[in-house]
Short mmCIF file of C-alpha atoms and ligand atoms in Angstrom, two decimals:
data_model
loop_
_atom_site.label_atom_id
_atom_site.label_comp_id
_atom_site.label_asym_id
_atom_site.label_seq_id
_atom_site.Cartn_x
_atom_site.Cartn_y
_atom_site.Cartn_z
CA MET A 225 -13.62 23.16 -4.92
CA ILE A 226 -10.45 23.16 -5.90
CA TYR A 227 -7.44 20.72 -4.75
CA SER A 228 -4.26 19.63 -4.91
CA TYR A 229 -3.34 16.50 -6.65
CA TYR A 230 -0.11 13.84 -6.32
CA PRO A 231 -0.54 11.70 -9.21
CA GLY A 232 2.72 9.86 -9.06
CA CYS A 233 4.98 8.39 -11.35
CA THR A 234 3.43 4.99 -12.33
CA LEU A 235 0.09 7.28 -13.43
CA LYS A 236 2.55 9.12 -15.50
CA ASP A 237 3.69 5.53 -17.41
CA ARG A 238 1.72 1.88 -17.29
CA ALA A 239 -1.23 3.31 -15.35
CA ARG A 240 -2.00 6.36 -17.39
CA GLN A 241 -5.89 5.69 -17.69
CA LEU A 242 -5.95 5.49 -13.77
CA ASP A 243 -5.18 9.37 -14.23
CA LEU A 244 -6.25 10.23 -17.37
CA TYR A 245 -10.25 9.17 -16.65
CA ALA A 246 -10.04 10.41 -12.82
CA ARG A 247 -8.85 14.08 -14.43
CA ALA A 248 -12.09 14.05 -17.07
CA SER A 249 -14.31 12.22 -13.91
CA ALA A 250 -13.15 15.24 -12.08
CA ALA A 251 -14.32 17.95 -14.27
CA ALA A 252 -17.08 16.16 -15.23
CA LEU A 253 -18.33 16.54 -11.19
CA GLY A 254 -16.81 19.96 -11.49
CA LEU A 255 -13.72 19.46 -9.04
CA GLU A 256 -10.27 20.88 -9.99
CA LEU A 257 -7.67 19.01 -9.45
CA LYS A 258 -4.63 20.76 -9.48
CA GLU A 259 -1.59 18.98 -9.90
CA LEU A 260 1.70 19.71 -7.31
CA THR A 261 3.85 22.19 -9.20
CA GLN A 262 6.69 19.91 -8.54
CA TRP A 263 6.40 16.47 -7.28
CA GLN A 264 8.98 13.40 -6.90
CA CYS A 265 8.45 9.55 -6.63
CA CYS A 266 6.87 8.54 -3.08
CA GLY A 267 9.34 5.43 -2.98
CA ALA A 268 6.10 3.06 -3.37
CA VAL A 269 6.90 1.33 -0.05
CA TYR A 270 6.16 2.81 3.70
CA PRO A 271 9.88 2.14 5.44
CA ALA A 272 9.89 -0.96 8.10
CA ALA A 273 12.21 0.70 10.27
CA SER A 274 11.52 4.00 12.60
CA ASP A 275 14.74 5.48 12.13
CA ASP A 276 14.93 5.66 7.93
CA ILE A 277 14.19 9.17 7.52
CA ALA A 278 15.47 9.12 4.39
CA SER A 279 12.66 7.31 2.41
CA ARG A 280 9.82 9.18 3.55
CA LEU A 281 11.22 12.69 2.75
CA SER A 282 10.04 12.76 -1.13
CA ALA A 283 6.45 12.31 0.74
CA VAL A 284 7.34 15.40 2.80
CA ARG A 285 8.15 17.46 0.02
CA ALA A 286 4.90 16.61 -1.43
CA LEU A 287 3.01 17.81 1.42
CA MET A 288 5.38 21.38 2.16
CA ASN A 289 4.61 22.06 -1.43
CA THR A 290 0.62 21.46 -1.60
CA GLU A 291 -0.70 24.65 -1.45
CA GLU A 292 -4.16 23.76 -0.81
CA LYS A 293 -5.73 22.44 2.25
CA LYS A 294 -6.35 18.65 0.90
CA LEU A 295 -3.89 16.84 -1.08
CA VAL A 296 -5.71 14.18 -3.37
CA THR A 297 -3.94 10.91 -4.23
CA MET A 298 -5.26 8.33 -6.79
CA CYS A 299 -2.65 5.06 -6.64
CA SER A 300 -3.40 3.03 -3.27
CA ALA A 301 0.47 2.85 -2.77
CA CYS A 302 1.16 6.78 -3.20
CA HIS A 303 -1.96 7.02 -0.75
CA HIS A 304 -0.55 5.13 2.25
CA VAL A 305 3.03 6.50 2.11
CA LEU A 306 2.08 10.16 1.72
CA LYS A 307 -1.24 9.50 4.13
CA ARG A 308 1.14 7.21 6.91
CA THR A 309 4.33 9.94 6.19
CA ASN A 310 1.77 13.02 7.63
CA PHE A 311 0.33 10.63 10.23
CA ASP A 312 4.29 10.56 11.79
CA TRP A 313 5.04 14.35 10.93
CA LYS A 314 2.08 14.87 13.62
CA GLN A 315 2.83 12.11 15.85
CA ASP A 316 6.75 11.70 15.56
CA ALA A 317 8.94 14.87 16.85
CA THR A 318 11.99 13.16 16.36
CA PHE A 319 11.08 12.33 12.59
CA ARG A 320 9.66 15.47 12.28
CA THR A 321 12.97 17.29 13.41
CA ARG A 322 15.62 15.29 11.44
CA ALA A 323 13.68 16.11 8.33
CA THR A 324 13.07 19.27 8.41
CA ASN A 325 17.03 19.17 9.75
CA TYR A 326 17.63 18.28 6.60
CA LEU A 327 15.37 19.77 3.98
CA GLN A 328 16.00 23.37 5.73
CA PRO A 329 13.07 24.58 4.49
CA GLU A 330 12.40 28.51 3.87
CA VAL A 331 8.97 27.83 6.13
CA PRO A 332 8.73 24.68 8.18
CA TYR A 333 6.22 22.07 7.01
CA ASP A 334 2.69 22.79 9.93
CA GLY A 335 1.30 19.42 9.33
CA SER A 336 -1.60 20.98 8.49
CA VAL A 337 -2.20 19.28 5.03
CA GLU A 338 -5.23 16.64 4.99
CA VAL A 339 -4.71 13.37 2.76
CA VAL A 340 -7.50 11.59 0.70
CA HIS A 341 -7.83 9.46 -1.60
CA PHE A 342 -9.86 10.49 -4.49
CA LEU A 343 -12.79 7.67 -3.42
CA GLU A 344 -12.24 9.59 -0.25
CA LEU A 345 -13.63 13.01 -1.72
CA LEU A 346 -16.46 11.06 -4.19
CA ARG A 347 -17.60 9.44 -0.33
CA ASP A 348 -17.19 12.49 1.53
CA GLU A 349 -17.76 15.73 -0.71
CA ILE A 350 -19.43 15.11 -3.30
CA GLY A 351 -21.15 11.94 -1.60
CA PHE A 352 -22.67 8.79 -2.82
CA ASP A 353 -25.89 10.00 -3.62
CA GLU A 354 -25.03 13.31 -5.61
CA LEU A 355 -22.70 11.25 -7.35
CA LYS A 356 -25.51 8.62 -8.66
CA LYS A 357 -27.51 12.18 -9.80
CA LYS A 358 -24.59 12.53 -11.96
CA VAL A 359 -24.60 9.72 -13.72
CA VAL A 360 -25.56 9.48 -17.22
CA ASN A 361 -24.70 6.02 -18.39
CA PRO A 362 -25.41 3.83 -15.21
CA LEU A 363 -23.94 0.50 -15.50
CA THR A 364 -26.95 -1.44 -15.35
CA GLY A 365 -26.82 -5.29 -14.63
CA ARG A 366 -22.98 -5.27 -14.58
CA LYS A 367 -22.18 -7.72 -11.72
CA ILE A 368 -18.68 -5.79 -10.19
CA GLY A 369 -16.39 -6.50 -7.35
CA ALA A 370 -14.13 -4.67 -5.86
CA PHE A 371 -10.52 -5.38 -5.15
CA TYR A 372 -9.37 -3.77 -1.93
CA GLY A 373 -5.67 -5.66 -1.45
CA CYS A 374 -3.67 -4.36 1.09
CA LEU A 375 -2.18 -0.57 0.99
CA LEU A 376 -6.07 1.28 1.27
CA LEU A 377 -6.97 -0.20 4.66
CA ARG A 378 -4.02 -1.22 6.90
CA PRO A 379 -3.26 -0.22 9.07
CA SER A 380 -6.80 1.10 9.40
CA LYS A 381 -5.86 3.44 12.69
CA VAL A 382 -3.74 5.19 10.92
CA LEU A 383 -5.25 5.35 7.03
CA SER A 384 -8.74 5.65 8.88
CA PHE A 385 -10.22 4.97 5.19
CA ASP A 386 -12.82 2.14 6.05
CA ASP A 387 -13.49 -0.63 8.13
CA PRO A 388 -10.69 -2.65 6.82
CA GLU A 389 -12.61 -6.07 7.84
CA ASN A 390 -15.30 -4.84 5.90
CA PRO A 391 -14.87 -2.42 3.42
CA THR A 392 -17.92 -0.67 1.87
CA ILE A 393 -16.79 2.69 0.00
CA MET A 394 -16.30 0.77 -3.35
CA GLU A 395 -19.34 -0.99 -3.34
CA ASN A 396 -21.20 2.48 -2.70
CA PHE A 397 -19.51 3.32 -5.38
CA ILE A 398 -19.96 1.16 -7.47
CA ARG A 399 -23.91 1.09 -6.77
CA ALA A 400 -24.02 4.61 -7.26
CA LEU A 401 -23.15 4.13 -10.66
CA GLY A 402 -25.84 2.26 -11.30
CA ALA A 403 -24.32 -1.38 -11.24
CA GLU A 404 -24.34 -4.20 -9.05
CA PRO A 405 -21.81 -4.25 -6.41
CA VAL A 406 -20.17 -7.96 -5.57
CA SER A 407 -18.36 -8.51 -2.10
CA TYR A 408 -16.56 -11.70 -1.65
CA PRO A 409 -14.43 -12.58 1.12
CA TYR A 410 -10.88 -12.07 -0.32
CA ARG A 411 -11.28 -8.39 -1.53
CA ASN A 412 -9.41 -6.95 0.92
CA GLU A 413 -6.66 -9.46 1.61
CA CYS A 414 -3.08 -9.21 -0.70
CA CYS A 415 -2.71 -9.26 -3.81
CA GLY A 416 0.99 -10.98 -3.87
CA ALA A 417 2.86 -7.41 -3.75
CA TYR A 418 6.08 -6.53 -5.11
CA VAL A 419 6.99 -10.38 -4.11
CA ALA A 420 5.78 -11.28 -7.30
CA MET A 421 8.98 -10.12 -8.98
CA GLU A 422 11.09 -12.56 -7.12
CA ASP A 423 8.65 -15.16 -6.34
CA GLN A 424 6.11 -15.83 -9.19
CA LYS A 425 4.33 -18.65 -7.72
CA SER A 426 3.81 -16.39 -4.66
CA ALA A 427 2.11 -13.81 -6.56
CA GLN A 428 -0.12 -16.58 -8.38
CA THR A 429 -1.56 -18.68 -4.88
CA GLN A 430 -2.41 -14.81 -3.49
CA VAL A 431 -3.97 -13.89 -7.18
CA GLU A 432 -5.89 -17.03 -7.89
CA ARG A 433 -7.55 -16.91 -4.08
CA ALA A 434 -8.53 -13.92 -4.47
CA LEU A 435 -9.97 -14.34 -8.62
CA ASN A 436 -11.58 -17.89 -7.09
CA SER A 437 -13.31 -16.19 -4.18
CA ALA A 438 -14.60 -13.54 -6.73
CA VAL A 439 -15.72 -15.61 -9.37
CA ALA A 440 -17.59 -17.85 -6.79
CA ALA A 441 -19.32 -14.51 -5.56
CA GLY A 442 -20.27 -14.11 -8.83
CA CYS A 443 -18.20 -11.08 -9.80
CA GLU A 444 -18.10 -10.85 -13.87
CA GLU A 445 -15.19 -7.79 -13.74
CA LEU A 446 -13.17 -6.25 -10.99
CA ILE A 447 -12.15 -2.70 -9.97
CA THR A 448 -9.02 -1.53 -8.62
CA ALA A 449 -7.25 1.96 -7.38
CA CYS A 450 -3.53 0.30 -7.28
CA PRO A 451 -1.63 -0.19 -10.65
CA LEU A 452 0.04 -3.40 -8.69
CA CYS A 453 -2.90 -5.16 -7.78
CA MET A 454 -3.69 -4.50 -11.75
CA TYR A 455 -0.35 -5.66 -13.11
CA ASN A 456 -0.65 -9.09 -10.74
CA LEU A 457 -4.23 -9.81 -11.15
CA VAL A 458 -3.78 -9.22 -14.48
CA GLU A 459 -0.41 -10.91 -15.19
CA ASN A 460 -0.36 -13.36 -12.23
CA ALA A 461 -3.59 -14.59 -13.04
CA THR A 462 -3.98 -18.90 -13.82
CA VAL A 463 -6.94 -20.81 -12.95
CA HIS A 464 -9.59 -18.12 -13.02
CA ARG A 465 -9.29 -14.83 -14.44
CA LEU A 466 -11.66 -11.90 -14.97
CA PRO A 467 -11.21 -8.35 -16.17
CA VAL A 468 -9.84 -5.64 -13.73
CA LYS A 469 -10.51 -2.01 -14.32
CA TYR A 470 -9.23 1.54 -12.34
CA PHE A 471 -12.28 2.34 -10.49
CA THR A 472 -11.86 6.01 -12.30
CA GLU A 473 -12.37 4.23 -15.72
CA LEU A 474 -15.82 3.21 -14.57
CA LEU A 475 -16.43 6.54 -13.33
CA ALA A 476 -16.06 8.01 -16.79
CA GLU A 477 -17.75 5.54 -18.08
CA ALA A 478 -20.64 5.72 -15.81
CA LEU A 479 -20.25 9.72 -16.21
CA GLY A 480 -19.95 9.62 -20.28
CA VAL A 481 -16.47 11.15 -20.49
CA LYS A 482 -14.67 7.94 -21.19
CA GLU A 483 -13.73 8.54 -24.67
CA ALA A 484 -13.81 12.54 -24.46
CA MET B 222 23.27 -13.58 24.85
CA ASP B 223 26.16 -12.44 23.30
CA GLN B 224 26.80 -8.90 22.56
CA ASN B 225 25.93 -8.68 18.68
CA THR B 226 22.80 -11.20 19.10
CA ARG B 227 21.94 -8.70 22.17
CA PHE B 228 22.88 -5.74 19.73
CA LEU B 229 20.85 -6.85 16.83
CA THR B 230 17.45 -7.52 19.10
CA GLU B 231 17.44 -4.04 20.80
CA THR B 232 18.24 -2.49 17.25
CA VAL B 233 15.32 -4.46 15.26
CA LEU B 234 13.09 -3.89 18.35
CA ARG B 235 13.62 -0.40 18.57
CA ILE B 236 13.22 0.31 14.38
CA SER B 237 10.35 -1.82 14.76
CA GLY B 238 8.70 -0.93 17.49
CA VAL B 239 7.46 -4.29 18.42
CA ASP B 240 7.44 -5.68 21.90
CA PRO B 241 7.15 -8.94 21.64
CA ARG B 242 6.49 -9.76 25.77
CA LYS B 243 3.13 -8.17 24.50
CA CYS B 244 2.10 -11.44 22.59
CA MET B 245 0.22 -14.40 24.25
CA LYS B 246 0.80 -16.79 21.77
CA CYS B 247 -2.27 -17.25 19.82
CA GLY B 248 -1.27 -18.17 16.35
CA LYS B 249 -3.56 -15.40 14.47
CA CYS B 250 -0.78 -13.63 12.75
CA SER B 251 0.25 -16.96 11.35
CA GLY B 252 -3.43 -17.82 10.78
CA THR B 253 -3.95 -14.92 8.35
CA CYS B 254 -0.41 -15.04 6.65
CA PRO B 255 -1.50 -15.32 2.67
CA ASN B 256 2.16 -16.06 2.09
CA TYR B 257 2.56 -18.95 5.80
CA ASP B 258 3.46 -21.57 2.96
CA ALA B 259 6.34 -20.01 0.62
CA MET B 260 8.05 -19.11 4.05
CA GLU B 261 11.01 -21.11 6.05
CA TYR B 262 9.62 -19.31 9.86
CA HIS B 263 6.01 -17.85 10.15
CA PRO B 264 5.29 -14.69 12.06
CA HIS B 265 4.38 -16.10 15.53
CA GLN B 266 7.52 -17.28 15.01
CA PHE B 267 9.37 -14.11 13.93
CA VAL B 268 8.28 -12.57 17.68
CA SER B 269 9.26 -15.42 19.88
CA MET B 270 12.37 -16.32 18.17
CA VAL B 271 13.68 -12.73 18.45
CA GLU B 272 12.64 -12.98 22.29
CA ASN B 273 14.63 -15.92 22.64
CA GLY B 274 17.82 -14.90 20.95
CA LEU B 275 17.72 -16.66 17.84
CA ILE B 276 17.61 -13.57 15.44
CA GLU B 277 20.51 -14.62 13.66
CA GLN B 278 18.57 -17.53 12.45
CA LEU B 279 16.00 -15.45 11.57
CA MET B 280 18.23 -13.16 9.62
CA ASN B 281 19.75 -16.11 7.76
CA SER B 282 16.55 -17.00 6.43
CA ASN B 283 14.62 -16.00 2.80
CA ALA B 284 11.50 -15.72 4.55
CA VAL B 285 12.14 -12.27 5.75
CA TYR B 286 12.20 -11.17 1.75
CA LEU B 287 8.50 -13.54 1.24
CA CYS B 288 7.15 -11.54 3.84
CA LEU B 289 4.43 -9.29 1.49
CA GLY B 290 3.86 -6.42 3.65
CA CYS B 291 0.39 -6.87 3.50
CA MET B 292 0.07 -6.26 7.17
CA ALA B 293 -2.64 -8.65 7.60
CA CYS B 294 -0.81 -9.66 10.62
CA VAL B 295 -0.31 -6.52 11.96
CA GLU B 296 -4.08 -5.01 11.54
CA ARG B 297 -5.53 -8.58 13.05
CA CYS B 298 -3.13 -9.25 16.20
CA PRO B 299 -5.34 -8.71 19.09
CA ARG B 300 -2.11 -7.86 21.08
CA HIS B 301 -0.81 -4.90 18.77
CA VAL B 302 2.38 -7.32 18.61
CA ALA B 303 2.26 -6.89 14.74
CA PRO B 304 4.53 -9.27 13.97
CA GLY B 305 4.44 -7.86 10.30
CA LYS B 306 6.38 -5.11 11.71
CA LEU B 307 9.64 -7.21 12.94
CA VAL B 308 9.87 -9.36 10.03
CA GLY B 309 10.10 -5.57 7.64
CA ALA B 310 12.82 -4.54 10.12
CA LEU B 311 14.63 -7.51 10.29
CA ALA B 312 14.98 -7.58 6.56
CA GLN B 313 16.17 -3.66 6.88
CA LEU B 314 19.07 -4.61 9.33
CA LYS B 315 19.91 -7.57 7.07
CA LEU B 316 20.39 -5.02 4.21
CA ARG B 317 22.29 -2.32 6.42
CA LYS B 318 25.06 -5.02 7.09
CA GLN B 319 28.09 -4.61 4.72
CA ASP B 320 27.48 -5.94 1.28
CA GLY B 321 24.33 -7.11 2.28
CA ASN B 322 22.17 -5.77 -0.48
CA HIS B 323 19.66 -8.90 -1.71
CA LYS B 324 19.32 -7.66 -4.88
CA GLY B 325 21.19 -5.10 -7.11
CA GLY B 326 19.77 -2.58 -8.96
CA ASN B 327 20.49 -4.77 -12.53
CA ASP B 328 19.05 -7.76 -11.23
CA ILE B 329 15.82 -5.86 -10.46
CA ALA B 330 15.93 -4.86 -14.06
CA ALA B 331 16.40 -8.14 -15.15
CA MET B 332 13.59 -9.23 -13.70
CA ALA B 333 11.04 -7.27 -14.82
CA ASP B 334 9.02 -7.80 -17.87
CA GLU B 335 7.64 -5.22 -19.76
CA LYS B 336 4.77 -4.62 -18.06
CA VAL B 337 6.17 -3.87 -14.57
CA PRO B 338 4.58 -0.68 -13.24
CA GLN B 339 7.14 1.95 -11.88
CA GLN B 340 5.40 1.40 -8.53
CA LEU B 341 6.81 -2.32 -8.60
CA LEU B 342 10.33 -1.42 -9.65
CA MET B 343 10.53 1.14 -7.42
CA ALA B 344 9.02 -1.15 -4.34
CA ALA B 345 11.62 -3.69 -5.36
CA MET B 346 14.57 -0.94 -4.90
CA ARG B 347 13.23 -0.22 -1.57
CA LYS B 348 12.48 -3.33 -0.33
CA TYR B 349 15.94 -5.21 -1.84
CA ARG B 350 18.53 -3.31 -1.64
CA LYS B 351 20.31 0.24 0.72
S1 SF4 C 715 3.34 4.77 -5.22
FE1 SF4 C 715 4.33 4.08 -7.01
S2 SF4 C 715 3.55 5.50 -9.03
FE2 SF4 C 715 2.65 6.18 -7.00
S3 SF4 C 715 4.64 7.44 -6.55
FE3 SF4 C 715 4.65 5.96 -5.92
S4 SF4 C 715 6.10 5.09 -6.98
FE4 SF4 C 715 5.20 6.16 -8.13
S1 SF4 C 716 -0.84 -4.23 -4.98
FE1 SF4 C 716 -1.69 -5.26 -3.57
S2 SF4 C 716 -0.90 -5.73 -2.70
FE2 SF4 C 716 0.52 -4.44 -3.30
S3 SF4 C 716 -0.43 -2.72 -2.48
FE3 SF4 C 716 -1.64 -2.52 -3.84
S4 SF4 C 716 -3.08 -3.90 -2.88
FE4 SF4 C 716 -0.98 -4.15 -1.34
S1 SF4 C 717 -1.70 -12.51 16.65
FE1 SF4 C 717 -0.04 -11.05 18.11
S2 SF4 C 717 -0.27 -12.33 20.24
FE2 SF4 C 717 -1.59 -13.61 18.54
S3 SF4 C 717 0.68 -14.83 18.19
FE3 SF4 C 717 0.54 -13.51 16.82
S4 SF4 C 717 1.84 -11.42 17.62
FE4 SF4 C 717 1.20 -12.93 19.40
S1 SF4 C 718 2.51 -9.06 6.77
FE1 SF4 C 718 3.88 -10.39 6.49
S2 SF4 C 718 4.10 -11.86 7.43
FE2 SF4 C 718 2.20 -10.45 8.14
S3 SF4 C 718 0.69 -11.28 7.21
FE3 SF4 C 718 1.28 -10.46 5.52
S4 SF4 C 718 2.75 -12.03 4.57
FE4 SF4 C 718 2.32 -12.57 6.66
#
């Protein structure tokens, strides 16, 4: 199967591994991720004001440039912005009209693209049972916790990614790779987000709460899909610390393509 | 309510899509807010103070920039009031005032260390300036 792919700017730089391991894993699974020929940074935050059209235009451009039926995203934040903008396109006629008038596209976007996170693709199109069969290096004996953070799950009505209060997709993913998933209470709370830059203490408080909860539950390592969560969980850790990997690195390891 | 307060209130309700009259004052939003301790005003207060014409007081507070945008209060509000949307929209209104930027591009660059992901820089650019 061929999917259009929106990597996002962070994956071209700080979060390179998130992208490289995703590509290697996709190839091993027989999925073709075709990067959009043209895309711009999605802006990282979904705008807080419904009359803010401009901040959503780059997401609209990405949707318009999508050739396949599905647009795959890897970063939690890109996924959030693209999925919500796509939702607005279908629900909000004012937004649709204003954005179309501004962009003046040769062919107006018809709203038919589906935005999917790579984890959703693994769950819904490959299936975790099938994924398990493709594992060549089972991660036996490793106790791994998932850090979901906020952007993948909320608002759940729009993202419909997983149960926002008791998500299981990443735990099932971890189990498929042969490791032992460890659920802990703070896995779907915030890491401190962008406030980390102006008020490091806020981020440190959130991160300590999450890491304390993860360590208490028995996690020995964590996975994330978000470069900002990665930054906060590592750089703003104070008392407790855990190794943190992108979920794609874990996948590449289990599929035996990490060194390739 | 004077004219300016009324204008600000109507604008913030329109661009946030929040209806404060739906709030049943259960406090669940503030109970779940991860940055409660750092914020001068808390999510449930944002809702009641906007309703009671105290929007300027909120706009003068740094609390709007301490909201993490985590949407915990949005997801968990039993009445679908979604206070976090109000907080975010108030921050936007603040930025839209003349010279309303909270930080300039250079300030943001100065706060970044070499490990900061692009995503964080972009988010700060969006959240702190127009
Ligand atoms: S979220 Fe970040 S990395 Fe992903 S595209 Fe948007 S800004 Fe770039
Ligand atoms: S970094 Fe954490 S807070 Fe930020 S988006 Fe990712 S999940 Fe949410
Ligand atoms: S959770 Fe909702 S209903 Fe309860 S106080 Fe907060 S805004 Fe009001
Ligand atoms: S969105 Fe803001 S106000 Fe709401 S819970 Fe998160 S930090 Fe608190």
